[in-house]
PDB file of C-alpha atoms in Angstrom:
ATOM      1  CA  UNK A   1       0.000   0.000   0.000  1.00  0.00           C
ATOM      2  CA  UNK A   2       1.607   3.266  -1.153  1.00  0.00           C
ATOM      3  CA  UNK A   3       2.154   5.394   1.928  1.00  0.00           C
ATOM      4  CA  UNK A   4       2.112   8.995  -0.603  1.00  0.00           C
ATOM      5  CA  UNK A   5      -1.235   8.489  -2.027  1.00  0.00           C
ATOM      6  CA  UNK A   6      -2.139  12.090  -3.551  1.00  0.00           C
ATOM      7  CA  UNK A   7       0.004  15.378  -3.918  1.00  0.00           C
ATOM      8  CA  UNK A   8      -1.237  18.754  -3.407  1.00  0.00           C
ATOM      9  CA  UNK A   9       0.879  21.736  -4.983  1.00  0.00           C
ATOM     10  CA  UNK A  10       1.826  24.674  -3.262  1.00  0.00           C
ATOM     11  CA  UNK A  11       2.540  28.499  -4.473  1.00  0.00           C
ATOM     12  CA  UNK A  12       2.667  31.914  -2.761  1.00  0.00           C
ATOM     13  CA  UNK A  13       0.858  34.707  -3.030  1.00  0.00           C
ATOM     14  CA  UNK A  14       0.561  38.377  -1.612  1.00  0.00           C
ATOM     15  CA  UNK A  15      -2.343  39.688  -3.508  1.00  0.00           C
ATOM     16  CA  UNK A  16      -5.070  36.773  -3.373  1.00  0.00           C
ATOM     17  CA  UNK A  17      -7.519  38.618  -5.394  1.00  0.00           C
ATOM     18  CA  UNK A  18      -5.264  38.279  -8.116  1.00  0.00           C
ATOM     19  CA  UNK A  19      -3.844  34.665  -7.610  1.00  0.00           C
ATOM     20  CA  UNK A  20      -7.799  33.751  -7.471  1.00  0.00           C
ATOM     21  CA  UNK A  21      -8.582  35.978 -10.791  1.00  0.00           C
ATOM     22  CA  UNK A  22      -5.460  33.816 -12.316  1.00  0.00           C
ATOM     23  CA  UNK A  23      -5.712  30.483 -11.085  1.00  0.00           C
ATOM     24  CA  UNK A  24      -9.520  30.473 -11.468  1.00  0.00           C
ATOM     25  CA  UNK A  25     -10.258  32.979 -14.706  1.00  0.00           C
ATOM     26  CA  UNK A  26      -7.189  32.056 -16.354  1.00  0.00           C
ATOM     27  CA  UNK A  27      -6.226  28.624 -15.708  1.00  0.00           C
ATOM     28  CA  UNK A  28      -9.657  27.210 -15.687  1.00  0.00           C
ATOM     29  CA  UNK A  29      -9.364  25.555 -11.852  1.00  0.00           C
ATOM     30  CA  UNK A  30     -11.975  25.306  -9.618  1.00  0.00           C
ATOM     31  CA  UNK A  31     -11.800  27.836  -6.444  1.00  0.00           C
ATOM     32  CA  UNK A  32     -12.959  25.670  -3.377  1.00  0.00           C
ATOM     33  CA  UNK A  33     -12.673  28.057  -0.629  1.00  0.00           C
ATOM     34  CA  UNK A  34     -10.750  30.338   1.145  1.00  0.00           C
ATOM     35  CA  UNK A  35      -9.487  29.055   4.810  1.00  0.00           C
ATOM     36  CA  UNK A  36      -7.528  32.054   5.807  1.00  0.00           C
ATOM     37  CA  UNK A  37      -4.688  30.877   5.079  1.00  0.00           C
ATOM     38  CA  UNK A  38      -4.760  29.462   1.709  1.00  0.00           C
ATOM     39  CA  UNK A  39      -7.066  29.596  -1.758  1.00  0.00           C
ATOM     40  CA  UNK A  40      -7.728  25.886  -2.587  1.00  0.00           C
ATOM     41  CA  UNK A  41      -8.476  25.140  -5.481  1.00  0.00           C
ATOM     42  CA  UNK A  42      -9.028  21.600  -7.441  1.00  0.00           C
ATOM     43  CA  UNK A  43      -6.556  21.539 -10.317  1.00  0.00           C
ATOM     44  CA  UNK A  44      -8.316  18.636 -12.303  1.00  0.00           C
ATOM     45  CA  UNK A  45      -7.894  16.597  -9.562  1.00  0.00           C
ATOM     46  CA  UNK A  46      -4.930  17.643  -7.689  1.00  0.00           C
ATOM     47  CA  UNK A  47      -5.149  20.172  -4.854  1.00  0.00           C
ATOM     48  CA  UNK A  48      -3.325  23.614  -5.509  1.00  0.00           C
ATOM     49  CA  UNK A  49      -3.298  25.612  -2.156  1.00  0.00           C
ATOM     50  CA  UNK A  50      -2.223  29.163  -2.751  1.00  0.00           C
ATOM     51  CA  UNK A  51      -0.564  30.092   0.272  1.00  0.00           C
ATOM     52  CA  UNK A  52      -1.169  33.937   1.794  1.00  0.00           C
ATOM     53  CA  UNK A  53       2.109  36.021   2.844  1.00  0.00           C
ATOM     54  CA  UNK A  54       2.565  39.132   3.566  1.00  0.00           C
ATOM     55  CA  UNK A  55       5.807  39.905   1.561  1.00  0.00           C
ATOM     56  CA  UNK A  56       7.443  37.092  -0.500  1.00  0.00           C
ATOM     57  CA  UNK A  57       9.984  36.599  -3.381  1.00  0.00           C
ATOM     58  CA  UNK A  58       9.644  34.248  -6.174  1.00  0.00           C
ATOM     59  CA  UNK A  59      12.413  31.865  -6.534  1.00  0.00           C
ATOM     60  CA  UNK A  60      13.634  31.321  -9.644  1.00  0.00           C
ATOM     61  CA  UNK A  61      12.813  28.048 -12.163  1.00  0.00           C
ATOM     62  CA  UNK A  62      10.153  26.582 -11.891  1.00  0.00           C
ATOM     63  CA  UNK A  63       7.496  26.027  -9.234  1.00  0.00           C
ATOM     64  CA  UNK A  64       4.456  24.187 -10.455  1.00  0.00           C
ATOM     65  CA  UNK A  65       3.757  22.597 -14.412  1.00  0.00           C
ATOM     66  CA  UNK A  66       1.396  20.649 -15.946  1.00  0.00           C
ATOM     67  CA  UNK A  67       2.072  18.311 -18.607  1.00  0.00           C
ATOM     68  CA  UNK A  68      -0.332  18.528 -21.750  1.00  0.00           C
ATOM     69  CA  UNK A  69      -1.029  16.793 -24.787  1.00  0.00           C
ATOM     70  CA  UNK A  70      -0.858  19.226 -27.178  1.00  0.00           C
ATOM     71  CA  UNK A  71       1.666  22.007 -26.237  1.00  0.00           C
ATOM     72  CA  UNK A  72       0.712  24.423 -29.009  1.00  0.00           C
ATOM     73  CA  UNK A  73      -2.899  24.087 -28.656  1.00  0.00           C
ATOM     74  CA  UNK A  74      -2.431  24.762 -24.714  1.00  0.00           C
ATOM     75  CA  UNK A  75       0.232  27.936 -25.386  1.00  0.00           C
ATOM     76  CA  UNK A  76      -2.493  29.171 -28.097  1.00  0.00           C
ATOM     77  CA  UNK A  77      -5.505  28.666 -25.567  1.00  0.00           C
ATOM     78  CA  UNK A  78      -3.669  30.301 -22.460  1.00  0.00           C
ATOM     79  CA  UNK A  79      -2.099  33.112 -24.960  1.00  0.00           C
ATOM     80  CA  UNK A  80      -5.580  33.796 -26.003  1.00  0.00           C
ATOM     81  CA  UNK A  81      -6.724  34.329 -22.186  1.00  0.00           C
ATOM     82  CA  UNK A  82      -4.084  37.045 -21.738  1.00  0.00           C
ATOM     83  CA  UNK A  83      -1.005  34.940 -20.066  1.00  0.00           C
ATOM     84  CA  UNK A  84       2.556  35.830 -21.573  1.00  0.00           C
ATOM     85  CA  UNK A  85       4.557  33.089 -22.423  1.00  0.00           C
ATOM     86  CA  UNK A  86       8.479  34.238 -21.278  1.00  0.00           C
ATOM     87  CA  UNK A  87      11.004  33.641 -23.657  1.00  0.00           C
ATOM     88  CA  UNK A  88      14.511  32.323 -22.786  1.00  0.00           C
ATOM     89  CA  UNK A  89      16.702  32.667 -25.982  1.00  0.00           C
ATOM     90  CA  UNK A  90      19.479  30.331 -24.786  1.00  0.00           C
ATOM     91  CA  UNK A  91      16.594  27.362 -24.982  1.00  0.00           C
ATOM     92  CA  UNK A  92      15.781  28.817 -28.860  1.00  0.00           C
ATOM     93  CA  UNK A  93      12.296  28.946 -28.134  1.00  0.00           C
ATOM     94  CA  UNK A  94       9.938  29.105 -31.328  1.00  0.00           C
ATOM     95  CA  UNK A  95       7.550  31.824 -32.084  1.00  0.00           C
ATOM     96  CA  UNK A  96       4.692  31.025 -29.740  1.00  0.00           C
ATOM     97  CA  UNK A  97       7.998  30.633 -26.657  1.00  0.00           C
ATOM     98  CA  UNK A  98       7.931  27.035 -26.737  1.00  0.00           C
ATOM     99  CA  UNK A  99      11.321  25.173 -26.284  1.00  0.00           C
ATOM    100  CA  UNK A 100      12.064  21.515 -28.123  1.00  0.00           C
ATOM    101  CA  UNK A 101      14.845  19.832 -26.336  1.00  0.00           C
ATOM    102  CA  UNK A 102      16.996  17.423 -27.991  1.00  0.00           C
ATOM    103  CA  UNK A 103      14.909  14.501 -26.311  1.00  0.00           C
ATOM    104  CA  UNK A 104      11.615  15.585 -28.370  1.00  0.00           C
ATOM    105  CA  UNK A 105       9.989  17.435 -25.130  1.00  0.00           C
ATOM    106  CA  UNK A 106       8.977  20.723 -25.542  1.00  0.00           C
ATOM    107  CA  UNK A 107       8.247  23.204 -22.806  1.00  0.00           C
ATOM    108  CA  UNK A 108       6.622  26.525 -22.210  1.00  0.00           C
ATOM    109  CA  UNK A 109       7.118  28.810 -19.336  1.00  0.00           C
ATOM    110  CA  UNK A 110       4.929  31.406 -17.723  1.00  0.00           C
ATOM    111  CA  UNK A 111       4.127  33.259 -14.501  1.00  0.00           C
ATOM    112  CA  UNK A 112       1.424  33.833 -12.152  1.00  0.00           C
ATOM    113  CA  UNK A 113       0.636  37.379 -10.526  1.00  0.00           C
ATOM    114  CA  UNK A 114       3.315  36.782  -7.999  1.00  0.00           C
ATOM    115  CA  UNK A 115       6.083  36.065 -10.364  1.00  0.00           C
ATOM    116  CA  UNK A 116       6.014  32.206  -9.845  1.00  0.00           C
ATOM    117  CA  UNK A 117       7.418  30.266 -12.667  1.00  0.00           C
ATOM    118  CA  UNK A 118       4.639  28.248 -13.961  1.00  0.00           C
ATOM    119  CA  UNK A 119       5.500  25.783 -17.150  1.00  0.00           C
ATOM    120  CA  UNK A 120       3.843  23.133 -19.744  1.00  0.00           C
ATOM    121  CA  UNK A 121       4.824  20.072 -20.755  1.00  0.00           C
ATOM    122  CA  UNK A 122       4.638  17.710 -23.711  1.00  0.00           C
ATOM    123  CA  UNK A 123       7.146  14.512 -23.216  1.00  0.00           C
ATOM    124  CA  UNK A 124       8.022  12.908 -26.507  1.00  0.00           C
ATOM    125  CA  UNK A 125       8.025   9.419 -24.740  1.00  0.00           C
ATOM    126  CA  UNK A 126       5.222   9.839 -22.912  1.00  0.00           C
ATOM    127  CA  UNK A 127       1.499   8.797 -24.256  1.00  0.00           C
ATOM    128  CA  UNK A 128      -0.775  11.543 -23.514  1.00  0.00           C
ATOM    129  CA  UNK A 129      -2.207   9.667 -20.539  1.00  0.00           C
ATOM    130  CA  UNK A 130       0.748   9.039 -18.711  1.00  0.00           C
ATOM    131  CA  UNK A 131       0.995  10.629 -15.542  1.00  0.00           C
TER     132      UNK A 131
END
């Protein structure tokens, strides 16, 4: 019996309005509640808790991603909801800021409200159900 049974992801925020507006509006996850000290929400299945602080600095790389099936159709979909795709030229990223590494996976960055590196996925030898 596996002792780790279900993860739940973790970010910071010091503006919950907009960490709810963006996790919510942007992302498409459902907003649970709000226990004082944390926005839950349900990230298809996997609880995101968006913890309050009063002052915080984002680290930097990434913090949370999600891997998709179709990396260009996600970019396209989240590009078209007003997120901003960063582009790191050292990774040649194509137009649309998606990088292709020499292993076939490609991978997009992007940021929440509180500067939190965000990214997609798409893993060449991985079917698109593989978790």
């Amino acid at each position: 019996m596996a002792i780790l049974t279900r993860m739940v992801g973790f970010v910071t925020t010091t503006n919950p309005e907009a960490a709810k507006a963006f996790y919510s509006g942007k992302l498409g996850f459902a907003f649970l509640r709000d226990d004082e000290f944390a926005l839950v929400f349900d990230a298809n299945g996997t609880m995101l808790r968006v913890v309050k602080a009063r002052q915080f600095a984002p680290i930097q790389g990434t913090v949370l991603g999600w891997q998709v099936d179709d990396i260009s159709a996600a970019v396209q979909q989240l590009s078209q909801k007003g997120i901003r795709f960063e582009r790191y030229e050292f990774l040649h990223p194509d137009a649309a800021g998606i990088c292709t590494f020499p292993t076939g996976d490609k991978v997009a960055w992007f940021k929440d409200p509180d500067g939190n590196v965000l990214s997609l996925s798409q893993h060449a030898d991985a079917s698109p159900t593989a978790q």
